[in-house]
Short mmCIF file of C-alpha atoms and ligand atoms in Angstrom, two decimals:
data_model
loop_
_atom_site.label_atom_id
_atom_site.label_comp_id
_atom_site.label_asym_id
_atom_site.label_seq_id
_atom_site.Cartn_x
_atom_site.Cartn_y
_atom_site.Cartn_z
CA MET A 247 -4.80 -1.23 9.05
CA PHE A 248 -6.90 0.06 6.47
CA ASP A 249 -10.19 -2.07 8.01
CA GLY A 250 -12.51 0.41 5.47
CA LEU A 251 -10.69 -0.91 1.78
CA LYS A 252 -10.45 -4.27 3.76
CA ASP A 253 -14.61 -4.34 3.52
CA LYS A 254 -14.53 -3.04 0.08
CA LEU A 255 -13.04 -5.10 -1.03
CA SER A 256 -14.29 -8.39 0.58
CA GLY A 257 -17.80 -6.30 -0.72
CA PHE A 258 -15.90 -7.37 -4.39
CA ARG A 259 -16.47 -10.77 -3.74
CA GLU A 260 -20.28 -10.85 -2.72
CA ASP A 261 -21.45 -8.59 -5.55
CA VAL A 262 -19.05 -11.21 -7.72
CA GLU A 263 -20.54 -14.30 -5.94
CA GLU A 264 -24.53 -12.55 -6.47
CA SER A 265 -23.88 -11.62 -9.54
CA THR A 266 -23.11 -15.07 -10.89
CA GLU A 267 -26.08 -17.05 -9.22
CA ALA A 268 -28.88 -14.90 -9.76
CA GLU A 269 -26.61 -15.58 -13.80
CA GLU A 270 -26.86 -19.72 -12.71
CA GLU A 271 -30.89 -19.08 -12.23
CA PRO A 272 -33.30 -20.07 -15.15
CA PRO A 273 -35.18 -17.15 -16.35
CA ASP A 274 -38.53 -17.70 -15.57
CA ASP A 275 -38.39 -19.52 -12.48
CA GLU A 276 -39.85 -18.58 -9.32
CA THR A 277 -36.79 -18.76 -7.46
CA ALA A 278 -34.83 -16.88 -9.73
CA ALA A 279 -37.44 -14.13 -10.05
CA GLU A 280 -37.25 -14.29 -6.15
CA SER A 281 -33.65 -14.18 -5.53
CA GLY A 282 -33.73 -11.61 -8.74
CA ALA A 283 -35.66 -9.03 -7.51
CA ALA A 284 -33.30 -10.06 -3.97
CA ALA A 285 -30.60 -9.32 -5.68
CA SER A 286 -31.35 -5.92 -6.85
CA ASP A 287 -32.49 -4.07 -3.16
CA ALA A 288 -29.80 -5.26 -1.99
CA SER A 289 -27.54 -3.55 -4.57
CA ALA A 290 -29.90 -0.87 -4.26
CA GLU A 291 -29.60 -0.18 -0.61
CA GLY A 292 -25.07 0.45 -1.71
CA VAL A 293 -22.07 -0.24 -1.85
CA GLY A 294 -21.61 0.02 1.55
CA ASP A 295 -24.10 -2.00 3.23
CA THR A 296 -22.57 -5.51 2.77
CA THR A 297 -22.97 -7.08 5.49
CA ASP A 298 -27.51 -6.82 4.80
CA ALA A 299 -26.94 -8.05 0.71
CA ALA A 300 -24.70 -10.92 2.77
CA ALA A 301 -27.63 -12.17 4.88
CA VAL A 302 -30.01 -11.46 1.91
CA GLU A 303 -27.99 -13.84 -0.20
CA SER A 304 -27.26 -16.41 1.97
CA ASP A 305 -31.17 -16.20 2.25
CA SER A 306 -31.27 -17.06 -1.71
CA ALA A 307 -28.98 -19.46 -1.74
CA GLU A 308 -30.34 -21.22 0.27
CA ALA A 309 -34.10 -20.61 -0.96
CA ALA A 310 -31.81 -22.44 -4.62
CA ALA A 311 -30.66 -24.65 -2.38
CA ASP A 312 -34.07 -26.05 -1.12
CA ASP A 313 -35.99 -25.57 -4.12
CA ASP A 314 -33.07 -28.14 -6.00
CA SER A 315 -33.90 -30.86 -3.68
CA ALA A 316 -37.28 -30.87 -3.87
CA SER A 317 -37.13 -31.01 -8.30
CA SER A 318 -33.73 -31.84 -8.80
CA ASP A 319 -34.01 -33.45 -12.77
CA ASP A 320 -36.18 -30.97 -14.88
CA GLU A 321 -33.52 -27.53 -13.39
CA PRO A 322 -30.98 -26.16 -16.39
CA SER A 323 -30.12 -24.58 -13.06
CA THR A 324 -28.72 -27.88 -11.54
CA PHE A 325 -27.68 -28.77 -14.64
CA GLN A 326 -25.40 -26.35 -15.75
CA ARG A 327 -24.16 -26.16 -12.02
CA ALA A 328 -23.45 -29.86 -12.16
CA LYS A 329 -21.60 -29.06 -15.25
CA ALA A 330 -19.46 -27.19 -14.01
CA PHE A 331 -18.02 -29.02 -11.32
CA ALA A 332 -17.30 -32.00 -13.66
CA THR A 333 -14.89 -30.02 -14.94
CA GLY A 334 -14.25 -28.12 -12.38
CA ARG A 335 -14.28 -24.87 -14.52
CA ILE A 336 -16.23 -21.63 -12.91
CA ILE A 337 -18.73 -20.18 -14.74
CA ILE A 338 -18.32 -16.22 -15.23
CA GLU A 339 -19.24 -14.15 -17.90
CA GLU A 340 -17.47 -10.72 -19.06
CA GLU A 341 -20.90 -9.05 -18.52
CA ASP A 342 -21.33 -10.78 -14.90
CA LEU A 343 -18.29 -9.31 -14.30
CA GLU A 344 -19.99 -5.22 -14.71
CA GLU A 345 -21.79 -4.15 -11.57
CA PRO A 346 -18.70 -6.23 -9.66
CA LEU A 347 -16.21 -4.07 -11.41
CA TRP A 348 -17.92 -1.27 -12.02
CA ASN A 349 -18.33 -0.80 -7.76
CA LEU A 350 -15.08 -2.21 -7.62
CA GLU A 351 -13.44 0.81 -9.43
CA MET A 352 -15.54 2.85 -7.27
CA ALA A 353 -14.99 1.28 -4.10
CA LEU A 354 -10.80 2.22 -5.26
CA LEU A 355 -10.92 5.57 -6.02
CA GLU A 356 -13.19 6.16 -2.36
CA SER A 357 -9.35 4.89 -0.33
CA ASP A 358 -7.60 7.15 -2.43
CA VAL A 359 -5.98 4.55 -4.74
CA GLU A 360 -4.79 6.26 -7.45
CA MET A 361 -6.62 6.77 -10.91
CA SER A 362 -3.99 4.38 -12.95
CA VAL A 363 -3.69 2.29 -10.44
CA ALA A 364 -7.26 1.51 -9.76
CA GLU A 365 -7.59 1.19 -12.92
CA GLN A 366 -4.46 -0.96 -13.71
CA ILE A 367 -6.29 -3.10 -10.32
CA LEU A 368 -8.82 -3.71 -12.22
CA ASP A 369 -7.40 -5.02 -16.25
CA SER A 370 -5.94 -7.35 -13.77
CA VAL A 371 -8.60 -8.41 -11.75
CA ARG A 372 -10.60 -8.28 -15.20
CA GLU A 373 -8.15 -10.40 -16.80
CA SER A 374 -7.78 -13.62 -14.29
CA MET A 375 -11.17 -13.75 -13.63
CA LEU A 376 -11.71 -14.83 -16.89
CA GLY A 377 -8.53 -16.58 -18.95
CA GLU A 378 -6.87 -19.47 -17.84
CA SER A 379 -6.27 -19.56 -14.87
CA ARG A 380 -10.39 -19.54 -13.61
CA LYS A 381 -9.48 -23.09 -14.50
CA GLN A 382 -7.41 -23.96 -10.84
CA VAL A 383 -10.15 -22.72 -8.79
CA GLU A 384 -13.52 -24.45 -6.77
CA THR A 385 -15.94 -22.04 -5.90
CA THR A 386 -16.46 -17.79 -7.16
CA GLY A 387 -14.89 -17.29 -4.02
CA GLU A 388 -11.78 -18.78 -3.96
CA LEU A 389 -11.82 -17.55 -7.66
CA VAL A 390 -12.38 -13.48 -6.33
CA GLU A 391 -9.57 -13.65 -3.45
CA SER A 392 -6.50 -15.34 -6.11
CA ALA A 393 -7.84 -12.64 -8.65
CA LEU A 394 -7.98 -10.02 -6.81
CA HIS A 395 -5.00 -11.14 -4.54
CA ASP A 396 -2.60 -11.24 -7.96
CA ALA A 397 -3.77 -7.36 -9.05
CA LEU A 398 -2.74 -6.57 -5.34
CA LEU A 399 0.73 -7.58 -5.18
CA ASP A 400 1.51 -6.15 -8.65
CA VAL A 401 1.26 -3.27 -8.37
CA ILE A 402 2.27 -2.93 -4.07
CA ALA A 403 5.21 -4.79 -5.66
CA VAL A 404 6.34 -2.27 -7.68
CA GLY A 405 10.12 -1.59 -7.86
CA GLN A 406 10.94 -4.19 -4.05
CA PHE A 407 14.45 -4.31 -3.11
CA ASP A 408 15.98 -6.16 0.39
CA PHE A 409 17.01 -2.97 2.58
CA GLU A 410 19.18 -5.01 4.84
CA GLN A 411 21.23 -6.46 1.91
CA ARG A 412 21.35 -3.39 1.01
CA ILE A 413 22.53 -1.57 4.37
CA ALA A 414 24.89 -5.18 4.36
CA GLU A 415 26.65 -5.00 0.92
CA ALA A 416 26.96 -1.65 0.73
CA ASP A 417 30.92 0.25 1.52
CA LYS A 418 30.40 1.64 4.27
CA PRO A 419 29.11 4.65 5.55
CA VAL A 420 25.58 4.09 3.47
CA THR A 421 24.43 7.40 3.52
CA ILE A 422 21.08 8.03 3.56
CA VAL A 423 19.15 10.89 3.01
CA PHE A 424 15.26 11.42 4.27
CA THR A 425 12.94 13.93 2.42
CA GLY A 426 9.39 15.21 2.09
CA VAL A 427 7.08 17.81 3.67
CA ASN A 428 7.28 19.47 6.97
CA GLY A 429 5.22 17.36 9.96
CA VAL A 430 4.66 13.90 8.19
CA GLY A 431 7.18 11.88 10.40
CA LYS A 432 11.05 12.59 8.74
CA THR A 433 12.91 13.32 11.77
CA THR A 434 11.25 10.50 13.85
CA SER A 435 11.29 7.76 11.32
CA ILE A 436 15.47 8.54 11.54
CA ALA A 437 15.11 7.85 15.19
CA LYS A 438 13.32 5.48 14.37
CA LEU A 439 15.76 3.85 11.67
CA SER A 440 18.60 4.37 13.93
CA GLU A 441 17.20 2.08 16.63
CA TRP A 442 15.85 -0.52 14.41
CA LEU A 443 19.72 -0.62 11.80
CA ALA A 444 21.27 -0.49 15.74
CA ASP A 445 18.82 -4.00 16.18
CA ARG A 446 20.52 -5.20 13.58
CA GLY A 447 23.81 -4.30 14.16
CA TYR A 448 24.80 -1.37 12.86
CA SER A 449 25.36 2.09 13.98
CA SER A 450 24.34 5.24 13.00
CA VAL A 451 24.69 9.10 13.00
CA LEU A 452 22.33 11.51 12.55
CA ALA A 453 22.58 14.74 10.70
CA ASN A 454 20.10 17.55 10.57
CA GLY A 455 20.47 18.68 7.14
CA ASP A 456 17.11 20.84 8.42
CA THR A 457 19.10 24.20 8.98
CA TYR A 458 15.76 25.68 8.32
CA ARG A 459 12.80 25.87 10.70
CA ALA A 460 13.87 27.13 13.97
CA GLY A 461 13.76 24.26 17.15
CA ALA A 462 14.73 21.68 14.61
CA ASN A 463 17.82 21.41 15.70
CA GLU A 464 16.78 21.08 19.72
CA GLN A 465 13.67 18.42 18.52
CA ILE A 466 16.73 15.42 16.75
CA ARG A 467 19.27 16.09 19.70
CA GLU A 468 16.25 15.39 21.96
CA HIS A 469 16.16 12.29 19.91
CA ALA A 470 19.53 11.54 19.22
CA ASP A 471 20.86 12.22 22.79
CA ARG A 472 17.23 9.46 24.39
CA LEU A 473 19.11 7.38 22.02
CA GLY A 474 22.70 7.62 22.56
CA ARG A 475 23.71 8.60 19.33
CA ASP A 476 25.86 11.53 18.06
CA LEU A 477 24.52 13.92 16.40
CA ILE A 478 25.88 16.58 13.54
CA SER A 479 24.58 20.40 13.08
CA HIS A 480 25.25 23.41 12.09
CA ASP A 481 23.73 26.81 12.96
CA GLN A 482 19.92 27.44 11.79
CA GLY A 483 20.30 28.99 8.02
CA GLY A 484 23.03 27.83 7.52
CA ASP A 485 24.25 25.23 4.25
CA PRO A 486 22.15 21.07 4.78
CA ALA A 487 24.32 19.56 2.18
CA ALA A 488 27.32 20.94 3.94
CA VAL A 489 25.73 18.97 7.60
CA ILE A 490 24.95 16.07 5.47
CA TYR A 491 29.27 16.00 4.16
CA ASP A 492 30.15 16.61 7.42
CA GLY A 493 28.42 13.57 9.18
CA VAL A 494 29.69 11.34 6.29
CA GLU A 495 33.19 12.51 7.57
CA TYR A 496 33.02 11.75 10.75
CA ALA A 497 31.04 8.49 9.56
CA ALA A 498 34.17 7.31 7.77
CA ALA A 499 36.67 9.00 10.42
CA ASN A 500 34.19 7.11 13.47
CA ASP A 501 33.30 3.69 11.44
CA ILE A 502 29.84 4.70 12.03
CA ASP A 503 27.94 2.43 9.11
CA VAL A 504 24.60 5.15 8.23
CA VAL A 505 23.80 8.44 7.68
CA LEU A 506 20.79 9.37 8.33
CA GLY A 507 20.85 13.06 7.06
CA ASP A 508 17.23 14.92 7.80
CA THR A 509 16.18 17.55 5.64
CA ALA A 510 14.16 21.14 5.72
CA GLY A 511 9.63 19.74 4.73
CA ARG A 512 9.31 22.58 3.18
CA LEU A 513 6.32 22.79 -0.09
CA HIS A 514 7.59 20.22 -2.44
CA THR A 515 7.07 23.46 -4.76
CA SER A 516 8.93 25.42 -3.19
CA ASP A 517 11.78 25.60 -5.66
CA ASP A 518 14.36 26.46 -2.57
CA LEU A 519 14.21 23.14 -1.50
CA MET A 520 15.05 21.60 -4.49
CA ALA A 521 17.40 23.01 -4.83
CA GLN A 522 18.72 22.74 -2.27
CA LEU A 523 17.86 18.42 -2.93
CA GLU A 524 19.68 19.27 -5.60
CA LYS A 525 22.46 20.89 -3.90
CA ILE A 526 23.23 17.38 -1.27
CA ASP A 527 22.59 14.68 -4.46
CA ARG A 528 26.17 16.89 -6.18
CA VAL A 529 27.66 17.23 -2.94
CA VAL A 530 26.74 14.35 -0.80
CA ASP A 531 25.69 11.34 -3.68
CA PRO A 532 23.28 9.79 -0.79
CA ASP A 533 23.25 6.39 -1.52
CA MET A 534 19.45 6.57 -0.78
CA THR A 535 17.28 9.10 -1.16
CA LEU A 536 14.01 8.19 0.67
CA PHE A 537 10.91 9.89 0.84
CA VAL A 538 9.07 10.44 3.81
CA ASP A 539 4.76 10.66 3.67
CA GLU A 540 2.30 10.20 5.94
CA ALA A 541 -0.31 7.27 4.37
CA VAL A 542 -3.31 9.14 6.31
CA ALA A 543 -2.63 12.31 3.60
CA GLY A 544 -3.72 9.82 0.68
CA GLN A 545 -4.34 11.11 -2.66
CA ASP A 546 -1.50 13.76 -1.69
CA ALA A 547 1.10 11.11 -0.56
CA VAL A 548 0.66 9.97 -3.76
CA ASN A 549 0.85 13.14 -5.78
CA ARG A 550 4.25 14.67 -3.14
CA ALA A 551 5.99 11.14 -4.22
CA LYS A 552 5.50 11.94 -7.88
CA GLU A 553 6.16 15.29 -7.35
CA PHE A 554 9.59 13.98 -4.90
CA ASP A 555 10.40 11.95 -6.67
CA ASP A 556 10.42 13.54 -10.21
CA ALA A 557 12.34 16.72 -8.42
CA ALA A 558 15.55 14.37 -6.62
CA ALA A 559 14.83 10.55 -8.27
CA ILE A 560 14.38 9.26 -4.88
CA ASP A 561 14.67 5.13 -4.01
CA GLY A 562 12.28 4.76 -1.73
CA ALA A 563 9.27 5.91 0.73
CA ILE A 564 8.17 5.44 4.83
CA LEU A 565 5.21 5.44 5.25
CA THR A 566 4.67 7.14 8.37
CA LYS A 567 0.69 7.18 10.73
CA ALA A 568 -0.68 4.20 10.03
CA ASP A 569 -1.30 2.72 12.76
CA ALA A 570 -3.88 6.06 12.20
CA ASP A 571 -7.00 5.15 10.72
CA SER A 572 -6.20 5.14 6.58
CA SER A 573 -7.28 4.55 4.03
CA GLY A 574 -5.05 2.76 2.25
CA GLY A 575 -4.62 4.48 -0.73
CA ALA A 576 -0.90 4.87 -0.16
CA ALA A 577 0.67 1.55 0.45
CA ILE A 578 -0.93 0.43 -2.72
CA SER A 579 -0.79 3.81 -4.82
CA VAL A 580 3.06 4.80 -3.88
CA ALA A 581 5.06 2.32 -5.44
CA TYR A 582 3.19 1.44 -9.31
CA VAL A 583 3.32 6.22 -9.21
CA THR A 584 6.79 6.32 -9.11
CA GLY A 585 8.38 2.80 -9.33
CA LYS A 586 10.16 3.18 -6.44
CA PRO A 587 8.55 0.79 -3.28
CA ILE A 588 7.76 1.73 0.27
CA LEU A 589 10.81 0.49 2.49
CA PHE A 590 8.11 1.27 6.14
CA LEU A 591 5.91 2.11 8.01
CA GLY A 592 5.47 3.84 10.73
CA THR A 593 3.45 3.10 13.42
CA GLY A 594 2.75 4.71 16.26
CA GLN A 595 5.32 7.17 17.99
CA GLY A 596 7.79 4.71 19.77
CA TYR A 597 11.23 3.81 18.93
CA ASP A 598 10.07 0.56 17.63
CA ASP A 599 7.36 2.11 15.79
CA ILE A 600 8.50 1.32 12.37
CA THR A 601 7.79 -2.23 10.40
CA LEU A 602 9.62 -3.52 7.15
CA PHE A 603 7.09 -2.37 4.71
CA ASP A 604 5.92 -6.30 3.23
CA PRO A 605 3.31 -5.93 0.02
CA GLU A 606 2.76 -10.09 0.56
CA ASP A 607 1.59 -9.15 4.55
CA LEU A 608 -0.38 -6.26 3.08
CA VAL A 609 -2.36 -7.56 0.47
CA GLU A 610 -3.06 -11.14 3.08
CA SER A 611 -4.08 -9.04 5.00
CA LEU A 612 -6.45 -7.01 2.84
CA ILE A 613 -7.80 -9.76 1.60
CA ASP A 614 -8.29 -12.08 3.97
CA GLU A 615 -11.96 -13.93 5.12
CA GLU A 616 -11.75 -12.60 9.05
N1 GDP B 899 0.74 7.74 14.82
C1 GDP B 899 2.82 7.73 14.54
N2 GDP B 899 2.33 9.41 14.80
C2 GDP B 899 3.78 9.96 14.12
C3 GDP B 899 4.75 8.89 13.16
N3 GDP B 899 5.98 9.16 12.59
C4 GDP B 899 5.18 10.61 13.36
N4 GDP B 899 4.79 10.93 14.18
C5 GDP B 899 4.35 11.94 14.51
O1 GDP B 899 4.37 12.91 14.10
C6 GDP B 899 4.85 14.59 14.44
C7 GDP B 899 5.87 15.01 13.96
O2 GDP B 899 7.07 14.07 13.42
P1 GDP B 899 8.22 14.77 13.16
O3 GDP B 899 9.29 13.45 12.80
O4 GDP B 899 8.60 15.82 13.17
O5 GDP B 899 8.29 15.03 11.19
P2 GDP B 899 8.80 16.09 10.17
O6 GDP B 899 7.76 18.04 10.00
O7 GDP B 899 8.11 15.60 8.91
O8 GDP B 899 10.47 15.65 10.88
C8 GDP B 899 4.80 14.07 15.80
O9 GDP B 899 4.49 14.10 16.96
C9 GDP B 899 5.36 12.27 15.89
O10 GDP B 899 5.58 11.94 16.53
C10 GDP B 899 4.15 7.38 13.76
O11 GDP B 899 3.98 6.34 12.29
N5 GDP B 899 2.70 6.81 13.55
MG1 MG B 900 11.69 17.27 11.57
#
């Protein structure tokens, strides 16, 4: 998942290691001249070409090590390194980070990370790499890893809460309304969530507030039948708020724990739709409104999350199609931009293909060396 972004993040580690190593070489030393040339060759090849850069880097590191053992006592680089080692500090100057951070920013933006989120990540990485915490790690690689880990987690984990606990503690029935544009996976996510809840002992009823689209009733009916759930629906053209209201009444009368209310996925710019969502808020007063969008939509998904949240406050998001090859930008940006957490990832078309979103897991998978 999000392999492109993962590669780019490991490019940042290599960039930093390269620029700090070049720094430690004495300027008039032949090895330094060689490795300097090699380093600039590597950077001329571009950020994308991380494999070559890594190869060049390890060559020059070997060359430097050979050189050290040959003539150890008059080498300032050896002295510097020994001193850094003895004090447990890694020498990183602000200028060492300039180019790597620039490359990192480009990599994040290319991966559809929202601008303000990318800036926040850069600030935080810069601060932790130059700040006090650098004394606690042993290698530049570890320093980069811990800085990236904390910076990513800070933006990804914004607003996180325990979804299952919230369901457990809320008065029943709990009403959850799903919003988002057409085709992103709202109806499928409702079916998946109904199954997820059943696995944890909660009963649910589906309510089809998508009264706009022809065929919407039939589509959700198919899921309900397959899962053995009750479905509340009205004729096409009916009032979505009324359908979901009926769903709540039905759940209350039949001791059902959760009402999953679908809505139509018209364009978020449609005033009509937003008026509908407002009416649902007024009439039903749902416990949660979840925004659904697809990971593959990248920056568009981030923008829509913000617009939907502005129009009808959301409580969290579900990011679908995380199984398809996507840039990762939406997964990183949605929570920071809206202040509301991503709660689930959709990972396929089966009913079991839904996973609770765990920011720590995502961060670890993004910066994992393997
Ligand atoms: N690969 C994949 N496809 C999904 C996922 N979620 C939904 N889909 C597919 O996306 C399409 C649209 O889904 P649907 O639920 O009808 O979207 P809606 O218009 O928002 O209700 C369907 O073909 C789903 O099977 C997911 O997590 N992964
Ligand atoms: Mg639908």
